[in-house]
Short mmCIF file of C-alpha atoms in Angstrom, two decimals:
data_model
loop_
_atom_site.label_atom_id
_atom_site.label_comp_id
_atom_site.label_asym_id
_atom_site.label_seq_id
_atom_site.Cartn_x
_atom_site.Cartn_y
_atom_site.Cartn_z
CA MET A 491 -55.03 157.89 -126.07
CA ASP A 492 -56.17 154.92 -125.19
CA LEU A 493 -57.45 154.42 -121.59
CA TYR A 494 -54.54 151.51 -121.27
CA GLU A 495 -50.77 153.82 -121.73
CA SER A 496 -49.56 151.74 -124.74
CA ARG A 497 -45.74 151.48 -122.45
CA ASN A 498 -44.24 153.88 -121.02
CA SER A 499 -40.76 154.73 -120.55
CA GLY A 500 -40.82 155.19 -116.54
CA GLY A 501 -41.62 152.09 -113.72
CA SER A 502 -45.37 150.34 -113.94
CA ILE A 503 -47.80 152.20 -113.12
CA ILE A 504 -51.61 150.39 -111.77
CA VAL A 505 -55.03 152.01 -113.52
CA VAL A 506 -58.28 150.64 -112.20
CA PRO A 507 -59.92 150.09 -115.78
CA ARG A 508 -62.89 150.56 -116.61
CA MET A 509 -65.63 148.65 -115.48
CA GLY A 510 -68.01 145.93 -117.97
CA GLU A 511 -71.73 145.45 -116.91
CA SER A 512 -71.31 142.17 -116.06
CA GLN A 513 -68.10 143.08 -114.07
CA LEU A 514 -69.93 146.11 -112.42
CA PHE A 515 -72.61 144.30 -111.25
CA TRP A 516 -70.69 140.98 -109.70
CA THR A 517 -68.61 143.60 -108.18
CA GLN A 518 -70.70 146.46 -106.64
CA GLY A 519 -73.75 144.29 -106.67
CA TYR A 520 -75.40 146.35 -108.64
CA LEU A 521 -75.98 147.71 -112.53
CA VAL A 522 -77.58 151.56 -112.96
CA LEU A 523 -78.81 152.04 -116.63
CA LYS A 524 -79.00 155.91 -117.38
CA GLY A 525 -81.91 156.87 -119.78
CA TYR A 526 -83.56 153.35 -120.09
CA PHE A 527 -87.08 153.23 -119.33
CA ALA A 528 -87.37 157.30 -120.15
CA ASN A 529 -89.48 156.91 -122.52
CA TYR A 530 -91.80 154.66 -120.39
CA ALA A 531 -91.59 156.39 -117.07
CA LYS A 532 -94.50 158.91 -117.73
CA GLU A 533 -97.04 156.19 -118.80
CA ALA A 534 -96.10 153.59 -115.99
CA LEU A 535 -96.21 156.19 -112.74
CA MET A 536 -100.03 157.40 -114.87
CA LEU A 537 -100.73 153.36 -114.33
CA ALA A 538 -99.26 152.39 -111.37
CA ASN A 539 -101.43 155.97 -109.87
CA GLU A 540 -104.47 154.60 -111.01
CA LEU A 541 -103.59 150.67 -109.66
CA ALA A 542 -103.04 151.87 -106.36
CA GLU A 543 -106.52 154.16 -106.09
CA SER A 544 -108.41 150.10 -106.96
CA ARG A 545 -106.61 149.33 -103.79
CA GLY A 546 -107.43 145.89 -104.74
CA LYS A 547 -106.04 142.50 -102.40
CA ASN A 548 -102.57 143.01 -103.72
CA VAL A 549 -102.80 147.29 -102.36
CA VAL A 550 -100.47 146.96 -99.07
CA LEU A 551 -101.27 150.56 -97.12
CA GLU A 552 -98.31 152.66 -95.24
CA PRO A 553 -99.89 152.60 -91.03
CA SER A 554 -101.29 155.08 -91.53
CA LYS A 555 -103.83 153.71 -93.51
CA GLU A 556 -104.25 156.25 -94.97
CA GLU A 557 -102.05 156.27 -98.34
CA VAL A 558 -101.07 153.42 -100.10
CA ARG A 559 -97.65 152.22 -99.86
CA SER A 560 -97.07 149.00 -101.91
CA VAL A 561 -99.12 147.26 -104.97
CA PHE A 562 -97.99 144.32 -105.75
CA ALA A 563 -98.63 142.08 -108.78
CA VAL A 564 -98.01 144.86 -110.80
CA HIS A 565 -96.72 143.15 -113.72
CA GLU A 566 -99.77 140.21 -114.50
CA SER A 567 -101.09 144.99 -115.68
CA GLU A 568 -102.16 143.91 -119.36
CA THR A 569 -100.35 147.52 -119.74
CA VAL A 570 -97.66 149.16 -119.32
CA LEU A 571 -96.75 147.54 -116.00
CA GLY A 572 -96.85 144.24 -117.74
CA GLU A 573 -95.24 145.11 -121.33
CA LEU A 574 -92.19 146.38 -119.49
CA ALA A 575 -91.22 143.45 -117.25
CA TRP A 576 -90.07 142.02 -120.33
CA SER A 577 -87.90 144.36 -121.01
CA GLY A 578 -84.37 144.43 -122.97
CA ALA A 579 -83.18 144.81 -120.10
CA VAL A 580 -84.03 141.01 -118.81
CA ASP A 581 -81.42 139.51 -121.40
CA THR A 582 -78.97 141.65 -119.09
CA ILE A 583 -80.39 139.75 -116.02
CA ARG A 584 -80.73 136.24 -118.20
CA CYS A 585 -77.15 135.86 -119.01
CA LEU A 586 -76.32 137.82 -115.38
CA LEU A 587 -77.49 135.07 -114.10
CA ASN A 588 -76.19 132.89 -116.54
CA ASP A 589 -80.23 131.07 -116.77
CA GLN A 590 -83.81 131.77 -118.20
CA VAL A 591 -86.29 133.48 -115.76
CA TYR A 592 -89.33 134.41 -114.26
CA ILE A 593 -91.03 136.95 -111.90
CA HIS A 594 -90.90 135.49 -108.50
CA GLN A 595 -92.28 139.29 -107.62
CA SER A 596 -93.12 142.16 -109.08
CA ARG A 597 -94.54 145.46 -107.39
CA VAL A 598 -94.74 149.06 -107.49
CA ASN A 599 -92.71 151.44 -104.20
CA PHE A 600 -95.23 154.05 -103.61
CA LYS A 601 -93.04 157.46 -101.79
CA ARG A 602 -95.16 160.00 -100.59
CA SER A 603 -94.56 163.39 -98.46
CA GLY A 604 -93.53 162.32 -95.81
CA GLY A 605 -93.46 158.17 -96.67
CA THR A 606 -91.56 156.88 -94.61
CA GLY A 607 -88.19 154.54 -95.80
CA TRP A 608 -87.10 150.50 -94.94
CA GLY A 609 -84.64 149.61 -93.39
CA TRP A 610 -81.04 147.79 -94.27
CA HIS A 611 -82.13 144.34 -95.43
CA SER A 612 -81.47 141.93 -97.96
CA ASP A 613 -84.22 140.35 -99.95
CA PHE A 614 -83.14 137.44 -100.41
CA GLU A 615 -83.28 136.97 -96.30
CA THR A 616 -86.86 137.37 -97.03
CA TRP A 617 -87.10 135.06 -100.03
CA HIS A 618 -85.07 132.51 -98.88
CA VAL A 619 -86.52 132.02 -94.80
CA GLU A 620 -90.57 133.81 -96.25
CA ASP A 621 -90.79 131.63 -99.56
CA GLY A 622 -87.87 128.57 -99.68
CA MET A 623 -86.16 130.48 -102.14
CA PRO A 624 -82.49 127.70 -102.22
CA ASP A 625 -79.93 130.49 -103.53
CA MET A 626 -78.88 133.81 -104.90
CA CYS A 627 -79.50 132.93 -108.29
CA CYS A 628 -82.22 136.13 -108.79
CA ALA A 629 -82.05 139.99 -109.33
CA SER A 630 -84.11 142.66 -109.23
CA LEU A 631 -85.01 145.90 -111.69
CA MET A 632 -85.53 148.62 -110.21
CA ILE A 633 -86.70 151.58 -112.78
CA ALA A 634 -87.99 155.29 -111.17
CA LEU A 635 -90.97 156.15 -112.12
CA THR A 636 -90.18 159.71 -111.23
CA GLU A 637 -87.07 161.93 -109.60
CA ASN A 638 -85.15 159.68 -106.99
CA THR A 639 -82.70 162.54 -104.77
CA ARG A 640 -81.46 162.18 -101.03
CA GLU A 641 -84.40 164.61 -100.00
CA ASN A 642 -87.37 161.82 -101.49
CA GLY A 643 -85.71 158.74 -100.45
CA ALA A 644 -83.08 156.95 -102.87
CA LEU A 645 -82.46 153.58 -102.72
CA ARG A 646 -79.23 153.20 -100.36
CA VAL A 647 -77.22 150.58 -100.93
CA ILE A 648 -73.99 148.27 -99.66
CA PRO A 649 -71.32 148.50 -102.74
CA GLY A 650 -70.10 144.89 -102.43
CA SER A 651 -72.80 143.74 -99.70
CA HIS A 652 -74.14 140.85 -102.45
CA ASN A 653 -70.92 138.74 -100.82
CA TYR A 654 -71.98 138.10 -97.31
CA TYR A 655 -75.32 137.14 -95.66
CA ILE A 656 -76.85 138.02 -92.82
CA SER A 657 -78.00 135.74 -90.77
CA CYS A 658 -80.83 137.30 -88.62
CA PRO A 659 -82.33 137.16 -85.20
CA GLY A 660 -86.05 136.72 -84.68
CA GLU A 661 -88.27 133.65 -85.03
CA THR A 662 -90.43 133.84 -88.44
CA PRO A 663 -94.39 135.23 -87.14
CA ASP A 664 -97.56 133.87 -88.50
CA GLU A 665 -98.46 135.53 -91.86
CA ASN A 666 -95.48 137.81 -90.95
CA TRP A 667 -96.09 139.73 -94.48
CA GLU A 668 -99.36 140.97 -92.83
CA SER A 669 -97.10 143.52 -91.11
CA SER A 670 -94.02 142.72 -92.37
CA LEU A 671 -94.59 144.58 -95.45
CA VAL A 672 -96.07 147.23 -93.80
CA ASP A 673 -93.07 147.81 -91.44
CA GLN A 674 -90.42 144.89 -91.66
CA VAL A 675 -89.41 143.87 -88.02
CA ALA A 676 -87.66 139.96 -88.57
CA GLY A 677 -85.50 139.53 -91.09
CA VAL A 678 -83.66 143.07 -90.43
CA PRO A 679 -79.45 142.85 -89.59
CA ASP A 680 -79.23 144.31 -86.00
CA ARG A 681 -76.13 147.48 -86.75
CA ALA A 682 -73.46 145.62 -85.09
CA ALA A 683 -74.22 143.87 -88.22
CA ILE A 684 -74.22 146.41 -90.24
CA SER A 685 -70.98 147.94 -89.57
CA GLY A 686 -69.44 145.11 -89.55
CA LEU A 687 -70.57 144.59 -93.41
CA VAL A 688 -69.33 148.15 -93.97
CA ASP A 689 -66.11 147.09 -93.30
CA LEU A 690 -65.67 144.27 -94.53
CA CYS A 691 -66.49 145.73 -97.95
CA GLY A 692 -64.20 148.87 -98.02
CA GLY A 693 -67.26 151.43 -98.52
CA ASP A 694 -69.53 153.78 -97.26
CA PRO A 695 -73.55 152.81 -98.76
CA VAL A 696 -74.08 154.86 -101.70
CA ALA A 697 -77.53 156.35 -102.24
CA LEU A 698 -78.61 155.80 -105.88
CA GLU A 699 -79.46 159.46 -106.69
CA LEU A 700 -81.84 158.48 -110.27
CA ASP A 701 -84.02 160.45 -112.91
CA ALA A 702 -87.51 158.88 -114.00
CA GLY A 703 -86.85 156.69 -116.28
CA ASP A 704 -83.55 155.41 -115.78
CA ALA A 705 -83.58 151.25 -114.04
CA VAL A 706 -81.42 149.73 -111.00
CA ILE A 707 -80.22 145.84 -111.93
CA PHE A 708 -79.39 144.94 -108.22
CA HIS A 709 -78.25 141.55 -106.66
CA CYS A 710 -81.48 140.16 -104.95
CA ASN A 711 -78.68 140.04 -101.75
CA LEU A 712 -77.73 143.66 -101.95
CA MET A 713 -78.07 144.80 -99.15
CA HIS A 714 -79.86 147.89 -98.83
CA GLY A 715 -83.07 150.32 -97.57
CA SER A 716 -83.85 153.98 -97.75
CA GLN A 717 -85.13 156.88 -95.66
CA GLU A 718 -87.78 158.78 -95.58
CA ASN A 719 -89.18 160.90 -98.14
CA LYS A 720 -88.74 164.48 -96.59
CA THR A 721 -89.48 166.32 -100.22
CA GLY A 722 -93.09 167.24 -100.83
CA THR A 723 -93.78 165.42 -104.05
CA PRO A 724 -94.06 161.04 -103.85
CA ARG A 725 -91.42 159.24 -105.13
CA THR A 726 -92.40 156.24 -106.72
CA ASN A 727 -90.08 153.93 -108.75
CA LEU A 728 -91.35 150.04 -109.99
CA PHE A 729 -89.68 146.42 -109.30
CA TYR A 730 -89.36 143.48 -111.78
CA ALA A 731 -87.19 140.99 -108.88
CA TYR A 732 -86.58 137.70 -111.71
CA ASN A 733 -85.74 134.46 -109.81
CA ALA A 734 -84.23 131.54 -112.18
CA GLU A 735 -85.42 129.08 -113.61
CA GLY A 736 -83.25 126.70 -111.30
CA ASN A 737 -83.98 128.20 -108.44
CA MET A 738 -87.46 127.76 -107.98
CA LEU A 739 -89.69 128.64 -104.63
CA GLN A 740 -89.31 125.37 -102.24
CA GLY A 741 -91.31 125.07 -98.80
CA PRO A 742 -90.48 128.12 -96.91
CA PHE A 743 -87.19 127.52 -94.64
CA SER A 744 -88.52 129.62 -91.62
CA GLY A 745 -91.49 126.29 -91.81
CA LYS A 746 -94.69 128.55 -92.06
CA LYS A 747 -97.17 129.03 -94.83
CA PRO A 748 -95.57 130.32 -97.70
CA ARG A 749 -96.74 133.84 -98.25
CA PRO A 750 -99.21 134.81 -100.66
CA GLN A 751 -99.13 134.60 -104.27
CA TYR A 752 -98.90 138.55 -105.35
CA ALA A 753 -96.06 138.51 -102.57
CA ALA A 754 -93.80 135.18 -104.04
CA THR A 755 -94.91 133.43 -107.42
CA ARG A 756 -95.33 130.00 -106.76
CA VAL A 757 -97.63 129.95 -110.05
CA PHE A 758 -95.07 130.00 -113.31
CA ILE A 759 -95.39 132.69 -115.35
CA ASN A 760 -92.34 133.84 -118.08
CA GLU A 761 -92.32 136.01 -121.14
CA GLY A 762 -92.87 132.53 -122.94
CA ILE A 763 -96.01 131.46 -121.64
CA MET B 289 -79.74 122.49 -91.89
CA ASP B 290 -79.31 125.27 -95.08
CA LEU B 291 -76.59 127.07 -96.03
CA TYR B 292 -78.56 130.17 -95.03
CA GLU B 293 -79.52 129.81 -91.75
CA SER B 294 -84.05 130.15 -91.28
CA ARG B 295 -83.45 133.29 -88.82
CA ASN B 296 -81.28 132.61 -85.41
CA SER B 297 -81.84 133.38 -81.60
CA GLY B 298 -79.08 136.25 -81.22
CA GLY B 299 -78.03 138.68 -82.46
CA SER B 300 -77.07 139.30 -86.85
CA ILE B 301 -74.05 136.08 -87.80
CA ILE B 302 -72.14 137.34 -90.91
CA VAL B 303 -72.56 134.03 -93.93
CA VAL B 304 -69.70 133.77 -96.36
CA PRO B 305 -72.27 132.38 -99.23
CA ARG B 306 -71.69 129.75 -101.82
CA MET B 307 -70.98 132.01 -105.18
CA GLY B 308 -72.56 130.90 -108.54
CA GLU B 309 -70.31 130.69 -111.41
CA SER B 310 -70.69 134.37 -112.66
CA GLN B 311 -69.96 135.36 -109.75
CA LEU B 312 -66.82 134.22 -109.13
CA PHE B 313 -65.35 134.30 -112.20
CA TRP B 314 -66.06 138.03 -112.07
CA THR B 315 -64.58 138.16 -108.50
CA GLN B 316 -61.42 136.09 -108.57
CA GLY B 317 -60.94 137.11 -112.27
CA TYR B 318 -61.06 132.83 -113.09
CA LEU B 319 -63.74 129.77 -112.46
CA VAL B 320 -62.18 126.34 -112.33
CA LEU B 321 -64.11 123.72 -114.30
CA LYS B 322 -63.76 120.77 -112.40
CA GLY B 323 -63.49 117.44 -114.89
CA TYR B 324 -64.52 119.54 -117.73
CA PHE B 325 -63.31 117.70 -120.75
CA ALA B 326 -62.45 114.58 -118.47
CA ASN B 327 -63.11 112.44 -121.66
CA TYR B 328 -60.71 114.52 -123.71
CA ALA B 329 -57.55 115.37 -122.60
CA LYS B 330 -55.86 111.57 -123.45
CA GLU B 331 -56.51 111.85 -126.94
CA ALA B 332 -56.41 116.26 -126.93
CA LEU B 333 -52.48 115.80 -125.52
CA MET B 334 -51.56 112.74 -128.01
CA LEU B 335 -52.62 114.72 -130.69
CA ALA B 336 -51.23 117.81 -129.44
CA ASN B 337 -47.90 116.35 -128.76
CA GLU B 338 -48.86 114.96 -133.03
CA LEU B 339 -48.31 118.79 -134.29
CA ALA B 340 -45.16 119.49 -132.24
CA GLU B 341 -43.78 117.14 -134.27
CA SER B 342 -44.58 118.77 -137.12
CA ARG B 343 -42.37 121.97 -135.91
CA GLY B 344 -44.81 123.77 -138.15
CA LYS B 345 -44.16 127.83 -138.98
CA ASN B 346 -46.83 128.21 -136.48
CA VAL B 347 -44.45 126.41 -133.81
CA VAL B 348 -42.42 127.76 -130.92
CA LEU B 349 -38.91 126.72 -130.00
CA GLU B 350 -37.69 126.62 -125.98
CA PRO B 351 -34.27 128.94 -125.80
CA SER B 352 -32.61 126.02 -126.38
CA LYS B 353 -34.53 125.75 -129.73
CA GLU B 354 -34.65 121.57 -129.57
CA GLU B 355 -37.64 121.71 -127.56
CA VAL B 356 -41.29 122.61 -128.56
CA ARG B 357 -42.17 125.63 -125.98
CA SER B 358 -46.30 125.85 -127.85
CA VAL B 359 -48.26 124.93 -130.93
CA PHE B 360 -50.95 128.25 -132.33
CA ALA B 361 -53.46 128.12 -134.12
CA VAL B 362 -54.91 124.43 -132.94
CA HIS B 363 -58.51 125.84 -133.28
CA GLU B 364 -57.84 125.29 -136.93
CA SER B 365 -56.52 121.46 -136.41
CA GLU B 366 -59.60 118.99 -138.10
CA THR B 367 -59.83 116.76 -135.15
CA VAL B 368 -60.86 116.89 -130.61
CA LEU B 369 -58.17 120.20 -130.62
CA GLY B 370 -60.51 122.01 -133.64
CA GLU B 371 -63.96 120.24 -131.91
CA LEU B 372 -62.85 121.49 -128.09
CA ALA B 373 -63.08 125.22 -129.09
CA TRP B 374 -66.47 124.78 -129.29
CA SER B 375 -67.23 123.43 -126.42
CA GLY B 376 -70.09 123.86 -124.17
CA ALA B 377 -68.25 126.03 -122.16
CA VAL B 378 -68.11 128.83 -124.39
CA ASP B 379 -71.65 129.68 -124.02
CA THR B 380 -70.44 130.27 -119.91
CA ILE B 381 -68.26 132.19 -121.75
CA ARG B 382 -70.40 133.37 -124.18
CA CYS B 383 -72.53 134.96 -120.74
CA LEU B 384 -69.56 135.78 -119.26
CA LEU B 385 -68.88 138.31 -121.85
CA ASN B 386 -72.16 139.18 -122.76
CA ASP B 387 -72.02 138.69 -126.19
CA GLN B 388 -70.91 135.81 -129.29
CA VAL B 389 -67.38 135.24 -129.70
CA TYR B 390 -64.94 134.23 -131.98
CA ILE B 391 -61.34 133.08 -131.47
CA HIS B 392 -58.26 135.42 -131.09
CA GLN B 393 -55.39 132.78 -130.25
CA SER B 394 -55.24 129.10 -129.14
CA ARG B 395 -52.20 127.11 -128.69
CA VAL B 396 -50.40 124.00 -126.32
CA ASN B 397 -47.89 125.56 -124.01
CA PHE B 398 -45.77 122.43 -122.73
CA LYS B 399 -43.31 122.40 -120.38
CA ARG B 400 -41.13 119.40 -120.57
CA SER B 401 -39.24 118.22 -117.79
CA GLY B 402 -37.15 121.10 -117.10
CA GLY B 403 -38.68 123.85 -119.14
CA THR B 404 -39.22 126.91 -118.13
CA GLY B 405 -42.28 129.49 -116.27
CA TRP B 406 -42.98 132.77 -118.10
CA GLY B 407 -43.51 135.93 -115.60
CA TRP B 408 -46.44 137.41 -113.78
CA HIS B 409 -48.04 139.20 -116.56
CA SER B 410 -51.76 139.98 -117.72
CA ASP B 411 -52.52 138.44 -121.69
CA PHE B 412 -54.84 141.85 -121.98
CA GLU B 413 -51.31 144.19 -122.18
CA THR B 414 -50.00 142.69 -125.12
CA TRP B 415 -52.85 141.84 -126.55
CA HIS B 416 -53.91 145.54 -125.79
CA VAL B 417 -50.19 146.88 -126.94
CA GLU B 418 -49.60 144.22 -129.46
CA ASP B 419 -52.56 142.97 -131.46
CA GLY B 420 -55.00 146.42 -130.90
CA MET B 421 -57.11 145.11 -129.31
CA PRO B 422 -59.65 147.80 -127.51
CA ASP B 423 -60.65 146.27 -123.89
CA MET B 424 -61.30 143.77 -121.32
CA CYS B 425 -64.32 141.54 -123.02
CA CYS B 426 -62.14 137.90 -123.85
CA ALA B 427 -61.27 135.41 -121.66
CA SER B 428 -59.70 132.37 -122.19
CA LEU B 429 -59.99 128.29 -121.93
CA MET B 430 -57.33 126.87 -120.39
CA ILE B 431 -57.73 122.66 -120.22
CA ALA B 432 -55.34 120.84 -118.30
CA LEU B 433 -53.90 117.45 -120.43
CA THR B 434 -51.62 116.60 -118.09
CA GLU B 435 -51.38 117.15 -114.38
CA ASN B 436 -51.25 120.40 -113.02
CA THR B 437 -48.84 120.54 -110.17
CA ARG B 438 -46.46 122.65 -108.12
CA GLU B 439 -44.43 121.49 -108.50
CA ASN B 440 -44.20 120.23 -112.63
CA GLY B 441 -45.24 124.28 -112.92
CA ALA B 442 -49.00 124.95 -112.44
CA LEU B 443 -50.30 128.17 -114.09
CA ARG B 444 -50.42 130.10 -110.18
CA VAL B 445 -52.78 133.44 -110.74
CA ILE B 446 -53.51 136.96 -108.49
CA PRO B 447 -57.48 136.43 -107.56
CA GLY B 448 -59.15 139.72 -108.04
CA SER B 449 -55.60 141.09 -110.28
CA HIS B 450 -58.68 141.15 -113.46
CA ASN B 451 -59.54 144.47 -111.65
CA TYR B 452 -55.71 146.60 -112.38
CA TYR B 453 -53.77 146.78 -115.14
CA ILE B 454 -50.70 147.41 -115.21
CA SER B 455 -48.73 149.62 -117.54
CA CYS B 456 -45.69 148.51 -118.28
CA PRO B 457 -42.45 149.94 -118.73
CA GLY B 458 -40.70 149.17 -122.23
CA GLU B 459 -40.21 149.95 -126.17
CA THR B 460 -42.16 147.39 -127.66
CA PRO B 461 -38.72 146.47 -130.36
CA ASP B 462 -40.02 145.20 -134.15
CA GLU B 463 -41.04 142.11 -134.58
CA ASN B 464 -41.29 141.20 -130.63
CA TRP B 465 -43.31 138.54 -131.23
CA GLU B 466 -40.21 136.49 -131.97
CA SER B 467 -38.81 136.37 -129.43
CA SER B 468 -41.55 137.42 -126.88
CA LEU B 469 -43.38 134.55 -127.61
CA VAL B 470 -40.33 132.51 -125.80
CA ASP B 471 -38.82 135.01 -123.10
CA GLN B 472 -41.35 137.73 -122.48
CA VAL B 473 -39.66 140.85 -121.70
CA ALA B 474 -41.74 144.27 -123.24
CA GLY B 475 -45.09 143.97 -121.09
CA VAL B 476 -43.67 142.52 -118.62
CA PRO B 477 -44.63 144.20 -115.03
CA ASP B 478 -42.07 145.32 -112.12
CA ARG B 479 -41.24 143.77 -109.01
CA ALA B 480 -43.13 147.08 -107.46
CA ALA B 481 -45.85 147.00 -109.64
CA ILE B 482 -46.38 143.26 -108.99
CA SER B 483 -46.47 143.42 -104.50
CA GLY B 484 -48.36 146.58 -105.23
CA LEU B 485 -51.06 144.25 -107.29
CA VAL B 486 -51.02 141.65 -104.52
CA ASP B 487 -52.01 144.00 -101.98
CA LEU B 488 -54.63 146.37 -103.73
CA CYS B 489 -56.36 142.41 -104.01
CA GLY B 490 -56.09 141.41 -100.54
CA GLY B 491 -53.99 138.32 -101.03
CA ASP B 492 -51.64 135.61 -102.11
CA PRO B 493 -50.88 134.35 -105.63
CA VAL B 494 -53.10 131.12 -105.24
CA ALA B 495 -51.55 128.36 -107.42
CA LEU B 496 -54.44 125.90 -109.76
CA GLU B 497 -53.93 122.61 -109.15
CA LEU B 498 -55.69 120.74 -111.50
CA ASP B 499 -55.82 116.85 -112.72
CA ALA B 500 -55.76 115.91 -117.15
CA GLY B 501 -59.05 116.85 -117.94
CA ASP B 502 -59.93 120.31 -115.01
CA ALA B 503 -60.42 123.38 -116.69
CA VAL B 504 -59.43 127.61 -116.13
CA ILE B 505 -62.01 129.96 -117.40
CA PHE B 506 -59.61 133.14 -116.78
CA HIS B 507 -59.96 136.88 -117.53
CA CYS B 508 -57.75 138.51 -120.03
CA ASN B 509 -56.37 140.73 -118.15
CA LEU B 510 -55.99 137.96 -114.47
CA MET B 511 -52.53 138.86 -113.47
CA HIS B 512 -50.46 135.23 -114.17
CA GLY B 513 -47.78 133.53 -114.77
CA SER B 514 -46.10 129.57 -114.18
CA GLN B 515 -42.54 128.15 -112.63
CA GLU B 516 -40.26 125.44 -113.90
CA ASN B 517 -40.94 122.11 -114.43
CA LYS B 518 -38.90 120.46 -111.53
CA THR B 519 -40.25 116.82 -112.13
CA GLY B 520 -39.44 114.25 -115.22
CA THR B 521 -42.46 114.38 -117.05
CA PRO B 522 -44.03 117.07 -118.96
CA ARG B 523 -47.22 119.63 -117.76
CA THR B 524 -49.03 119.88 -121.11
CA ASN B 525 -51.93 123.21 -121.40
CA LEU B 526 -54.63 123.88 -123.98
CA PHE B 527 -55.76 127.54 -124.49
CA TYR B 528 -58.14 128.84 -126.29
CA ALA B 529 -58.97 132.79 -125.74
CA TYR B 530 -62.39 133.82 -127.01
CA ASN B 531 -62.25 136.84 -127.77
CA ALA B 532 -66.33 139.29 -127.47
CA GLU B 533 -67.63 140.37 -131.13
CA GLY B 534 -67.82 144.10 -129.95
CA ASN B 535 -63.99 143.81 -128.74
CA MET B 536 -62.45 144.11 -132.46
CA LEU B 537 -59.08 143.77 -132.74
CA GLN B 538 -57.37 147.23 -134.30
CA GLY B 539 -54.54 148.80 -135.09
CA PRO B 540 -51.82 147.76 -132.28
CA PHE B 541 -51.93 150.78 -129.77
CA SER B 542 -48.26 150.19 -130.01
CA GLY B 543 -47.81 151.62 -133.44
CA LYS B 544 -45.97 148.19 -134.18
CA LYS B 545 -46.73 146.03 -137.24
CA PRO B 546 -49.42 142.92 -136.14
CA ARG B 547 -48.62 140.15 -135.09
CA PRO B 548 -48.99 137.41 -137.20
CA GLN B 549 -52.17 135.56 -138.16
CA TYR B 550 -51.00 132.38 -135.72
CA ALA B 551 -50.66 134.34 -132.78
CA ALA B 552 -53.85 136.82 -133.08
CA THR B 553 -56.91 136.27 -134.91
CA ARG B 554 -57.67 138.97 -138.22
CA VAL B 555 -59.74 136.43 -139.43
CA PHE B 556 -63.03 136.17 -137.98
CA ILE B 557 -63.88 132.54 -137.41
CA ASN B 558 -66.84 131.41 -135.49
CA GLU B 559 -69.20 128.44 -134.53
CA GLY B 560 -70.83 129.78 -137.44
CA ILE B 561 -68.82 129.61 -140.05
#
């Protein structure tokens, strides 16, 4: 029997069909690519840990200042961390955004045992206000370098939330990135807005439980966050954010100074260069 | 002021953003291209009327047998009707379907003064059951060759209905196309299903009022129909249906004989040939 029963002898029957990739992405705001990077996760994890040890200026520490929270601009690495930035998944992203793309930002988020999570936020909100990204023609690729579970702080998303923008309260402080990359305060929606958003989207948040090597393409305005890592082992994810070439950064809409190059690329980098 | 207010001094504010083309297509099931073919509509209308006069075997008459209802396979014409089949709009369709495409069917629908409409239906239902199209990786481009108004029988659609498949009642008759292209009986959802579908989609049907030269790209499973032409002048629309190359026709799922080539292409035709 095929999925769509070939006419029937009773009344009409409404069936919810299997969705294709584009339809899933635009309906949910994200798309899971199971096992897509399974052959690369182990090497990428080792290299990410090495970069974290370097403690360069692209490295952001945890509030405790003892452990590394994130390493930025990993797409500039001449290793598999640079190569993975231009995998076949980027063809899917180009198609979804209907444009050529360049890397707006890349990073590895380390969440060591006990590491804190992120509150609910839209990446686009920050990228618009603090980086001057005009429109929502941007998507991130997240590659799980370790298992992601509810217990270790898997990404949680509100499906369909990319269809709504939340204008957040708060003046953007000068050089906000110095603290916001550790613990975001400005650009965080209040609880009432999140509750309203969940109602509008008609469904509860979903935890994206993944195996190492799975990946997720998610819309820049998808509301997401994560909880702390309650397990004894790290949860490590690699991110590349691709912006459409027709959506190049302007001056930040906050009117403040642009963030540093490692957080928001203004020197154009794409595959062709 | 830009669309997304740059943080604010009060509480969070939820804004419904402007959608991009892909997001609109996958959310509504269709996309309007205003004025895209404005320079071609007049010539295409003249040529379509000439083809109708020919009364070839690709021509389907109205129930009265006096007037022409449709002319099929117009993409095979060595005129602007053939050229328009491979306009720049096809790049958008390739991108939406994430595949190369070929023409599954093309036609001009004439709706003369007093001409009858079409009941609610999904093209995919017929193309699946009667043509053996496996999946919903197919979209139509409709070019308005005359003005489309509520009064002259503009296309009516149920936004979001492409996300639901209605398995329709009824055995497919032998050589069903002989009558179904004039007045469809099998493959028509019952009233309760349409009412349930409108509830699921959360919004009333929309009449797509268009100027000559406007176009609409619509998903093959979008529920649509039209009413009779109550005006004194014709309403004429040109259609090209593009199927993904990864979604080639199999044997009809009804188990019946395939429809003729003019209604469902099985000889592969695409731009490259």
